[in-house]
Coordinates of C-alpha atoms in Angstrom, one line a residue:
M1 CA 11.0 -33.2 11.5
R2 CA 13.9 -32.8 13.9
L3 CA 16.0 -31.1 11.0
Y4 CA 13.0 -28.9 10.5
I5 CA 12.8 -27.7 14.1
I6 CA 16.4 -27.2 14.1
I7 CA 16.2 -24.9 11.0
I8 CA 13.4 -23.0 12.5
L9 CA 15.1 -22.6 15.9
G10 CA 18.4 -21.4 14.2
F11 CA 16.1 -18.9 12.2
V12 CA 14.6 -17.5 15.4
F13 CA 18.2 -17.1 16.8
L14 CA 19.4 -15.1 13.9
F15 CA 16.6 -12.7 14.1
N16 CA 16.7 -12.7 17.9
S17 CA 13.0 -13.0 17.9
C18 CA 10.8 -13.2 20.9
I19 CA 7.4 -14.9 20.3
K20 CA 4.7 -14.6 22.9
K21 CA 3.0 -17.8 23.7
T22 CA 0.9 -19.0 26.6
T23 CA 1.9 -22.5 27.4
N24 CA 4.8 -24.8 26.5
E25 CA 2.1 -26.9 24.7
I26 CA 1.3 -24.0 22.5
N27 CA 5.1 -23.4 22.0
T28 CA 5.6 -26.8 20.5
Q29 CA 2.6 -26.7 18.4
L30 CA 3.7 -23.4 16.7
V31 CA 7.2 -24.4 16.1
E32 CA 6.2 -27.6 14.5
T33 CA 3.4 -26.3 12.2
I34 CA 4.2 -22.8 11.1
P35 CA 6.8 -22.1 8.5
P36 CA 9.8 -20.0 9.3
D37 CA 8.5 -16.8 7.5
D38 CA 5.4 -16.8 9.7
L39 CA 7.5 -16.4 12.8
Y40 CA 7.8 -12.7 11.9
F41 CA 4.1 -12.5 11.7
L42 CA 3.6 -14.1 15.1
D43 CA 6.1 -11.8 16.6
K44 CA 4.2 -8.7 15.3
V45 CA 0.6 -9.6 15.8
G46 CA 0.4 -12.7 17.8
E47 CA -2.3 -15.3 17.5
S48 CA -5.8 -14.0 16.2
T49 CA -7.7 -15.2 19.3
P50 CA -10.4 -13.2 21.0
A51 CA -8.3 -12.9 24.1
F52 CA -5.3 -11.7 22.1
L53 CA -7.3 -9.1 20.3
A54 CA -8.9 -7.7 23.3
A55 CA -5.5 -7.4 25.0
R56 CA -4.1 -5.7 22.0
E57 CA -7.0 -3.2 21.9
Q58 CA -6.0 -2.3 25.4
E59 CA -2.4 -1.8 24.5
I60 CA -3.2 0.4 21.7
E61 CA -5.5 2.6 23.8
F62 CA -2.8 2.9 26.5
L63 CA -0.3 3.9 23.7
K64 CA -2.5 6.5 22.4
N65 CA -3.0 8.1 25.7
S66 CA 0.5 7.9 26.7
I67 CA 1.7 9.7 23.5
H68 CA -0.8 12.6 24.1
L69 CA 0.2 12.8 27.6
N70 CA 3.9 12.8 26.9
R71 CA 3.5 15.8 24.6
S72 CA 3.1 18.1 27.7
A73 CA 5.2 15.9 30.1
P74 CA 8.9 16.0 30.8
I75 CA 10.9 14.1 28.1
L76 CA 12.5 11.0 29.7
I77 CA 15.3 10.8 27.1
P78 CA 16.9 14.3 27.1
G79 CA 18.0 15.9 23.8
N80 CA 16.0 16.4 20.4
W81 CA 15.5 13.9 17.7
T82 CA 17.1 14.5 14.3
T83 CA 16.4 12.9 11.0
Q84 CA 19.4 10.8 9.9
G85 CA 18.1 9.5 6.6
P86 CA 17.9 8.1 4.1
G87 CA 16.4 11.0 2.1
N88 CA 17.1 9.8 -1.3
L89 CA 15.5 6.3 -1.1
G90 CA 11.8 7.0 -0.9
G91 CA 9.3 4.6 0.8
R92 CA 6.2 2.9 -0.5
I93 CA 3.5 5.4 -1.6
N94 CA -0.3 4.2 -1.4
T95 CA -2.0 7.4 -2.4
I96 CA -1.5 10.8 -4.1
A97 CA -3.7 13.8 -4.2
I98 CA -3.4 17.1 -6.3
N99 CA -5.2 20.2 -5.3
P100 CA -7.6 20.9 -8.2
Q101 CA -7.4 24.6 -7.8
N102 CA -3.7 24.8 -7.1
E103 CA -1.7 22.1 -8.8
N104 CA 1.4 23.2 -7.0
I105 CA -0.1 21.7 -3.8
I106 CA 0.5 18.0 -3.5
F107 CA -0.3 15.4 -0.9
V108 CA 1.4 12.0 -0.7
G109 CA 0.5 9.0 1.7
F110 CA 2.9 6.4 2.6
S111 CA 2.3 2.7 3.6
H112 CA 4.2 3.4 7.0
G113 CA 5.5 6.8 6.9
G114 CA 2.5 9.1 7.3
A115 CA 1.4 12.0 4.9
Y116 CA 3.5 14.8 3.3
R117 CA 2.6 18.0 1.7
S118 CA 4.4 20.1 -1.0
I119 CA 3.4 23.6 -1.9
D120 CA 6.1 24.1 -4.7
G121 CA 5.1 21.3 -7.0
G122 CA 7.2 18.6 -5.2
K123 CA 10.5 20.5 -4.7
N124 CA 10.2 20.5 -0.9
W125 CA 8.0 18.4 1.5
T126 CA 6.6 18.9 5.0
P127 CA 5.1 16.1 7.1
I128 CA 1.7 16.9 8.1
F129 CA 0.5 13.8 10.0
D130 CA 3.3 13.1 12.4
Q131 CA 1.6 14.3 15.4
E132 CA -1.2 11.4 15.0
T133 CA -1.0 8.0 16.5
N134 CA -1.3 6.0 13.2
L135 CA 1.0 6.6 10.2
Y136 CA -0.3 4.0 7.9
I137 CA -1.9 6.0 5.1
G138 CA -4.4 4.3 2.7
S139 CA -6.3 7.3 0.9
I140 CA -6.0 11.0 0.8
E141 CA -9.0 12.8 -0.6
I142 CA -9.2 16.6 -1.3
D143 CA -12.6 18.3 -1.1
P144 CA -13.2 19.5 -4.8
V145 CA -15.3 22.6 -3.5
N146 CA -13.0 23.6 -0.6
P147 CA -9.7 22.2 -1.2
S148 CA -8.5 23.3 2.4
N149 CA -10.5 20.4 3.7
I150 CA -8.4 17.2 3.4
Y151 CA -9.5 13.7 4.4
I152 CA -7.0 10.7 5.3
G153 CA -8.1 7.1 5.5
T154 CA -5.5 5.1 7.7
G155 CA -4.4 1.5 7.3
D156 CA -2.3 -0.1 4.6
P157 CA -4.5 -1.7 1.8
N158 CA -1.6 -2.8 -0.2
G159 CA 0.5 -4.7 2.3
G160 CA 0.7 -8.4 2.7
F161 CA -0.2 -10.2 5.9
Y162 CA 2.1 -8.1 8.0
C163 CA 0.4 -4.8 6.9
G164 CA -0.2 -2.0 9.0
Q165 CA -3.7 -1.5 10.6
G166 CA -5.3 1.9 10.8
N167 CA -7.7 3.5 13.0
G168 CA -10.2 5.3 10.9
I169 CA -10.6 8.6 9.1
Y170 CA -9.1 12.0 9.9
K171 CA -10.1 15.5 8.6
S172 CA -8.3 18.8 8.3
I173 CA -10.0 22.0 7.5
D174 CA -6.8 24.1 7.2
N175 CA -4.7 22.3 4.4
G176 CA -3.3 19.6 6.6
K177 CA -2.0 21.7 9.5
T178 CA -4.2 20.1 12.2
W179 CA -6.5 17.0 12.1
T180 CA -9.7 15.8 13.6
H181 CA -10.5 12.2 14.1
L182 CA -13.7 11.3 12.5
G183 CA -14.3 7.7 13.7
L184 CA -14.5 4.3 11.9
S185 CA -11.6 3.1 14.0
E186 CA -12.7 -0.5 14.0
T187 CA -12.6 -0.7 10.2
R188 CA -8.8 -0.9 10.4
I189 CA -8.0 -0.3 6.7
I190 CA -9.5 2.6 4.7
S191 CA -8.7 1.7 1.1
K192 CA -10.6 4.8 -0.3
V193 CA -12.2 8.0 0.5
I194 CA -14.4 9.9 -1.8
V195 CA -16.0 13.5 -1.5
D196 CA -19.2 14.1 -3.5
Y197 CA -18.1 17.0 -5.8
K198 CA -21.7 18.5 -5.8
N199 CA -22.3 18.1 -2.2
P200 CA -19.1 17.9 -0.2
Q201 CA -20.9 17.1 3.0
T202 CA -21.4 13.7 1.4
I203 CA -18.4 11.4 1.9
F204 CA -17.9 7.8 1.2
A205 CA -15.4 5.5 2.8
A206 CA -14.4 2.0 1.7
S207 CA -13.2 -0.3 4.2
L208 CA -11.1 -3.3 3.4
G209 CA -11.5 -4.4 7.1
Y210 CA -9.2 -6.0 9.7
S211 CA -6.5 -8.2 8.2
Y212 CA -6.4 -10.7 11.1
Q213 CA -10.1 -11.4 12.0
K214 CA -13.4 -11.9 10.5
N215 CA -15.8 -9.2 11.6
E216 CA -18.6 -7.0 10.5
H217 CA -16.5 -3.8 10.4
R218 CA -16.1 -4.0 6.4
G219 CA -18.0 -2.4 3.4
I220 CA -18.7 1.1 2.4
Y221 CA -19.7 3.7 4.8
K222 CA -21.4 7.0 4.0
S223 CA -21.7 10.3 5.8
S224 CA -23.9 13.2 4.9
D225 CA -22.7 15.5 7.4
G226 CA -19.0 15.9 6.6
G227 CA -18.0 12.9 8.5
Q228 CA -19.5 13.5 11.9
N229 CA -21.7 10.5 11.6
W230 CA -21.5 7.2 9.4
N231 CA -23.9 4.7 8.1
K232 CA -22.9 1.4 6.4
V233 CA -24.5 1.4 3.0
L234 CA -22.8 -1.8 1.4
Y235 CA -21.7 -5.0 3.1
T236 CA -20.8 -8.4 1.7
N237 CA -19.7 -10.6 4.5
D238 CA -17.2 -10.8 7.4
S239 CA -14.5 -12.2 5.3
S240 CA -14.3 -9.6 2.5
G241 CA -14.0 -5.9 2.4
I242 CA -14.0 -3.1 -0.3
T243 CA -10.7 -2.5 -2.0
D244 CA -11.7 0.1 -4.6
L245 CA -14.5 2.6 -5.1
V246 CA -14.9 5.2 -7.9
M247 CA -17.6 7.8 -8.6
H248 CA -19.1 8.7 -11.8
P249 CA -17.4 12.2 -12.9
K250 CA -20.8 13.8 -14.0
D251 CA -23.2 12.1 -11.9
P252 CA -22.1 11.6 -8.2
Q253 CA -25.2 9.5 -7.6
T254 CA -23.5 6.6 -9.6
L255 CA -20.8 4.7 -7.8
F256 CA -18.8 1.5 -8.5
A257 CA -17.3 -0.7 -5.8
V258 CA -15.1 -3.8 -5.6
S259 CA -15.2 -6.4 -3.0
W260 CA -12.2 -8.6 -2.2
N261 CA -11.7 -11.7 -0.1
K262 CA -8.4 -10.9 1.8
L263 CA -7.8 -12.3 5.2
G264 CA -4.8 -13.6 7.2
L265 CA -5.4 -16.0 9.9
N266 CA -2.1 -17.0 11.4
N267 CA -0.2 -19.1 8.8
R268 CA -3.1 -19.1 6.2
G269 CA -3.4 -16.2 3.9
V270 CA -6.5 -15.7 1.5
V271 CA -6.2 -13.6 -1.5
S272 CA -8.9 -14.9 -3.8
G273 CA -12.4 -16.0 -3.3
P274 CA -16.2 -16.0 -4.3
D275 CA -16.7 -12.4 -3.0
G276 CA -14.3 -10.8 -5.6
Q277 CA -17.1 -8.9 -7.4
I278 CA -18.1 -5.5 -8.8
F279 CA -21.1 -3.5 -7.5
K280 CA -23.0 -0.5 -8.8
S281 CA -25.3 2.0 -7.3
I282 CA -27.2 4.7 -9.1
N283 CA -28.8 6.3 -6.0
G284 CA -25.9 7.5 -4.0
G285 CA -25.2 4.4 -2.3
Q286 CA -28.5 3.5 -1.0
S287 CA -28.7 0.2 -2.9
W288 CA -26.3 -1.7 -5.0
K289 CA -26.4 -4.3 -7.6
K290 CA -23.9 -6.9 -8.4
L291 CA -22.4 -6.7 -12.1
T292 CA -22.2 -9.8 -13.9
S293 CA -22.7 -9.5 -17.6
G294 CA -19.5 -10.7 -19.4
L295 CA -17.6 -10.8 -16.0
P296 CA -16.1 -13.9 -14.5
S297 CA -18.6 -15.5 -12.0
D298 CA -16.7 -18.3 -10.4
S299 CA -15.0 -18.4 -7.1
L300 CA -11.4 -17.7 -8.2
N301 CA -11.4 -14.0 -8.3
G302 CA -8.7 -12.0 -6.7
R303 CA -8.1 -8.3 -6.4
I304 CA -10.1 -6.1 -8.9
A305 CA -9.2 -2.6 -10.0
L306 CA -11.5 -0.2 -11.6
A307 CA -11.3 3.1 -13.6
I308 CA -13.9 5.2 -15.0
S309 CA -13.1 7.7 -17.9
K310 CA -13.4 11.3 -16.9
S311 CA -13.9 12.4 -20.6
N312 CA -16.4 9.7 -21.6
P313 CA -17.9 8.2 -18.4
S314 CA -19.7 5.4 -20.3
I315 CA -16.3 3.6 -20.5
V316 CA -15.1 1.7 -17.5
Y317 CA -12.2 -0.6 -17.3
A318 CA -11.6 -3.5 -14.8
R319 CA -8.5 -5.3 -14.1
Y320 CA -8.7 -8.8 -12.7
I321 CA -6.1 -10.7 -10.6
R322 CA -6.6 -14.4 -10.1
T323 CA -4.8 -17.2 -8.3
Y324 CA -4.3 -19.7 -11.4
R325 CA -1.6 -21.3 -13.5
C326 CA 0.7 -18.6 -15.1
D327 CA 4.2 -19.3 -16.4
N328 CA 4.0 -23.0 -15.2
S329 CA 3.2 -22.2 -11.8
V330 CA 0.1 -21.5 -9.8
S331 CA 0.4 -18.0 -8.4
N332 CA -1.5 -14.7 -7.9
N333 CA -1.2 -12.9 -11.2
L334 CA -2.8 -10.6 -13.9
Y335 CA -5.7 -12.6 -15.3
A336 CA -7.7 -10.4 -17.6
I337 CA -8.8 -6.7 -18.5
Y338 CA -12.5 -6.0 -19.1
K339 CA -14.1 -3.0 -20.8
S340 CA -17.6 -1.6 -20.6
T341 CA -19.0 1.0 -22.8
D342 CA -22.3 1.2 -21.2
T343 CA -21.4 2.5 -17.7
G344 CA -20.8 -1.0 -16.3
E345 CA -24.0 -2.8 -17.6
N346 CA -22.2 -5.1 -20.0
W347 CA -18.5 -6.0 -20.3
T348 CA -16.0 -7.5 -22.9
E349 CA -12.8 -9.1 -22.2
L350 CA -9.9 -7.4 -24.1
P351 CA -7.0 -9.2 -25.9
S352 CA -4.7 -7.5 -23.5
L353 CA -2.8 -10.7 -22.6
A354 CA -2.5 -11.9 -26.3
P355 CA 1.0 -12.9 -27.5
S356 CA 3.0 -9.8 -28.5
S357 CA 0.5 -7.5 -26.9
G358 CA 3.3 -6.3 -24.5
L359 CA 1.5 -7.5 -21.4
E360 CA 1.8 -10.9 -19.7
C361 CA 0.1 -12.7 -17.0
G362 CA 3.4 -12.8 -14.9
D363 CA 3.9 -9.1 -15.0
T364 CA 2.5 -8.9 -11.5
G365 CA 5.2 -11.3 -10.5
G366 CA 2.9 -13.9 -8.6
F367 CA 1.8 -11.2 -6.0
G368 CA -0.9 -9.6 -7.9
W369 CA -2.7 -8.8 -4.6
Y370 CA -0.1 -6.2 -4.1
F371 CA -1.3 -3.9 -6.8
Q372 CA -4.4 -1.8 -6.2
N373 CA -5.0 0.7 -9.1
I374 CA -5.3 1.1 -12.7
A375 CA -5.8 4.7 -14.3
I376 CA -7.2 6.4 -17.4
A377 CA -5.8 9.6 -18.7
P378 CA -8.4 12.4 -18.0
D379 CA -8.5 13.6 -21.6
D380 CA -8.5 10.2 -23.7
P381 CA -10.5 7.1 -22.7
N382 CA -8.1 5.1 -24.8
E383 CA -5.0 5.9 -22.6
L384 CA -4.9 3.3 -19.9
Y385 CA -2.4 2.5 -17.3
I386 CA -1.8 -0.8 -15.5
M387 CA 0.1 -0.6 -12.3
A388 CA 2.2 -3.7 -11.6
I389 CA 5.9 -4.4 -11.1
E390 CA 6.4 -2.2 -14.0
L391 CA 4.0 0.6 -15.2
F392 CA 2.2 -0.5 -18.5
Y393 CA 0.7 2.0 -20.9
S394 CA -1.8 1.5 -23.7
D395 CA -2.9 4.1 -26.1
D396 CA -5.4 2.1 -27.9
G397 CA -7.9 1.1 -25.2
G398 CA -6.0 -1.8 -23.8
I399 CA -4.9 -3.8 -26.8
N400 CA -1.2 -3.0 -27.1
W401 CA 1.1 -2.2 -24.2
I402 CA 4.6 -0.5 -23.6
I403 CA 6.6 0.2 -20.5
P404 CA 7.0 4.1 -20.3
T405 CA 9.1 4.2 -17.2
P406 CA 13.0 4.0 -17.6
R407 CA 14.9 1.6 -15.4
N408 CA 18.4 2.9 -16.6
G409 CA 19.5 6.4 -17.2
P410 CA 19.4 9.7 -15.4
V411 CA 16.2 8.7 -13.7
D412 CA 15.8 5.0 -12.6
V413 CA 12.0 4.7 -11.6
H414 CA 11.7 2.1 -8.9
A415 CA 9.8 -1.2 -9.2
D416 CA 6.3 -1.9 -7.9
K417 CA 3.9 0.9 -9.0
H418 CA 0.9 1.6 -6.7
A419 CA -0.6 5.2 -7.3
M420 CA -1.1 7.8 -10.0
A421 CA -2.4 11.3 -10.2
F422 CA -3.0 13.4 -13.3
Y423 CA -2.3 17.1 -13.9
K424 CA -4.8 19.1 -16.2
N425 CA -2.0 19.2 -18.9
G426 CA -1.5 15.3 -19.1
D427 CA 1.7 15.2 -16.8
Y428 CA 1.2 12.7 -14.0
L429 CA 2.9 11.6 -10.7
L430 CA 3.6 8.0 -10.0
G431 CA 4.0 6.4 -6.6
T432 CA 6.2 3.2 -6.2
D433 CA 7.9 1.3 -3.7
G434 CA 10.8 3.6 -3.9
G435 CA 9.3 7.0 -3.8
L436 CA 7.6 9.5 -6.0
Y437 CA 8.3 10.4 -9.8
K438 CA 6.8 12.9 -12.2
Y439 CA 6.4 12.5 -15.8
I440 CA 6.5 15.5 -18.2
K441 CA 4.3 14.7 -21.2
S442 CA 5.6 17.6 -23.5
T443 CA 9.1 16.6 -23.3
N444 CA 8.7 12.7 -22.4
T445 CA 10.8 13.1 -19.4
W446 CA 10.9 11.9 -15.8
I447 CA 11.8 13.6 -12.6
D448 CA 12.7 12.0 -9.4
L449 CA 10.8 13.5 -6.5
E450 CA 11.6 10.7 -4.0
D451 CA 13.7 12.9 -1.6
I452 CA 11.2 12.2 1.4
P453 CA 12.7 10.3 4.4
T454 CA 9.9 7.5 4.7
N455 CA 11.4 4.3 4.3
Q456 CA 10.0 1.0 5.9
I457 CA 13.2 0.1 7.9
Y458 CA 13.1 -3.4 9.4
R459 CA 16.2 -3.1 11.5
V460 CA 18.7 -0.2 12.3
G461 CA 22.3 -0.5 13.2
Y462 CA 25.1 1.7 14.4
N463 CA 28.6 1.4 13.1
L464 CA 31.1 1.3 16.2
H465 CA 34.1 2.0 14.2
E466 CA 32.9 5.1 12.4
Q467 CA 31.1 7.8 14.3
D468 CA 27.5 8.6 13.3
L469 CA 27.5 5.9 10.5
Y470 CA 24.0 4.1 10.6
Y471 CA 22.7 1.1 8.6
G472 CA 19.3 0.2 7.8
G473 CA 17.6 -2.8 6.3
L474 CA 14.7 -1.4 4.2
Q475 CA 11.7 -2.9 2.5
D476 CA 12.4 -3.3 -1.3
N477 CA 15.2 -0.8 -1.0
G478 CA 18.0 -3.0 0.2
T479 CA 21.0 -2.3 2.8
T480 CA 22.0 1.2 3.1
S481 CA 24.2 3.5 5.2
G482 CA 24.7 7.2 6.0
N483 CA 23.7 9.9 8.4
K484 CA 22.2 13.4 8.5
F485 CA 25.4 15.0 6.9
I486 CA 24.6 13.0 3.8
L487 CA 20.9 12.9 4.2
S488 CA 20.0 12.8 0.4
N489 CA 23.0 10.8 -0.6
W490 CA 22.8 7.6 1.5
D491 CA 24.8 4.7 0.0
R492 CA 22.9 1.6 -1.2
I493 CA 25.2 -1.3 -0.2
Y494 CA 22.9 -4.1 -1.6
G495 CA 19.5 -4.3 -3.5
E496 CA 16.5 -6.5 -2.7
M497 CA 14.7 -6.7 0.7
D498 CA 17.0 -6.4 3.5
F499 CA 15.9 -7.5 7.2
K500 CA 19.0 -7.4 9.5
W501 CA 22.7 -6.7 9.4
H502 CA 25.6 -7.3 11.6
L503 CA 29.0 -5.7 11.5
T504 CA 32.0 -7.9 12.7
K505 CA 35.0 -5.8 11.5
K506 CA 35.6 -2.4 10.2
I507 CA 35.3 -3.6 6.7
Q508 CA 33.2 -6.8 7.0
L509 CA 29.3 -6.6 7.1
Y510 CA 26.8 -9.4 7.1
F511 CA 23.3 -8.7 6.1
M512 CA 20.2 -10.8 5.6
L513 CA 17.7 -10.7 2.7
N514 CA 14.4 -12.2 2.2
I515 CA 16.0 -15.4 0.6
K516 CA 19.8 -15.2 1.2
M517 CA 22.5 -14.1 3.4
V518 CA 25.2 -11.9 2.1
R519 CA 28.6 -10.9 3.2
C520 CA 30.2 -7.5 2.3
N521 CA 33.9 -7.3 2.6
N522 CA 34.6 -4.9 -0.3
I523 CA 32.7 -7.5 -2.4
I524 CA 29.2 -8.9 -2.5
M525 CA 29.0 -12.6 -1.9
V526 CA 25.8 -15.0 -1.2
I527 CA 27.0 -17.4 1.3
G528 CA 23.8 -19.3 2.0
E529 CA 20.0 -19.6 1.7
V530 CA 18.4 -18.8 5.0
L531 CA 14.7 -18.3 4.3
Q532 CA 11.8 -19.7 2.4
E533 CA 10.9 -17.7 -0.6
A534 CA 7.5 -16.0 0.2

């Protein structure tokens, strides 16, 4: 135990962490019982006690009011802020929306970087949400009848147990220029927003709920007046929220929803449980029934993803994640893919994970909870896409699979796929941990569109030996350096996930990754394990 405490204290020193606690007794208890990787969690969110949560709410409200007041108040720090970069290493994308009446207009939502709009097909991008107080974007929905109306659901549905908590839903009636808050702040994470394409005043919002506390603010909410008022129409319990919601493309009264047990209470994370289920409504959300025929019914289900075919809506696919033994270890991985040919009433498990199918249980890397979506090509119900570490594509209804994304060559598509959006001609956009990419179907080519400065940066550093040279430790994008003069050409020094760096000499750099410490002195050298592998 003494050695264990020394290791933890050393880790705290390396990160210069400051952990808030109330008494010396609590200090000792936390150090002795919580693994090193959870120290970051406590530093960010503290203990999930009622007193802590109440104090945090007051701090958030104070911050909101301060931001609004400071927009018209004198600036305490003189000068203007400028973007230094990196512009060539994109951040994690949770959601993509293409204007149905003008496909050159694209909206992209980032896990921690706000929302961006392009009006020229992705060549140039403008931030449209930076004036708001919450930049965690979970869902973007365009009104299919009046595309100038845009809805944003905040909160990060794909993060781990350090994910960003949102503050409800926003609406723009001028194509993203200005925004109005529509409420649902207490839901914390909005995983999906859907607008009824026959009656756009009807809006559905799926809430995954607050990541750090059991409460009743989870489920599906419905508005019949354009978001002015909301009623909860589906609720499972205080420990499970809604991670996916799809609407029948020809009958908006028919909806499918997925519930999921995801909760992080201090050092215990839940990603599987008895509430991983699929629900169906045929009356616009007034009532729901659980779908069971042919689907797993035990208490081991993890995250489920749904997709309904636009060209043949009787076909629905469901991808199941589960915590079970895969590749000789128990982890949260791809479990099965199910298909329904009667609009969800009955399901059949596909042989997608059969030997030589091209898809394996370990293709989600042991963190299947990280991946939210599957997709079907709009013109062919047999063209199915599974988003995981790689993108997997099947043209025979989920039997055989290939990886269509290149990892070497002119375009290197980043790992960890999260979002897709299709054009009418079959081209599509793909959102990853490392930005946005476009696939051109007619030429079978890829275009890198990730020139948007939205990285999740753990730590920022400044080089005292070289003027205006900055370093950043990026989520899933490694250690990088540069400045505004090379905004779209920052240098990636090392890959993986970087937390912190330290410059000791002009040519000597130390930086910390999620599982190792590395020294860069014109060479890359692993010099010691410093963290538990998460």
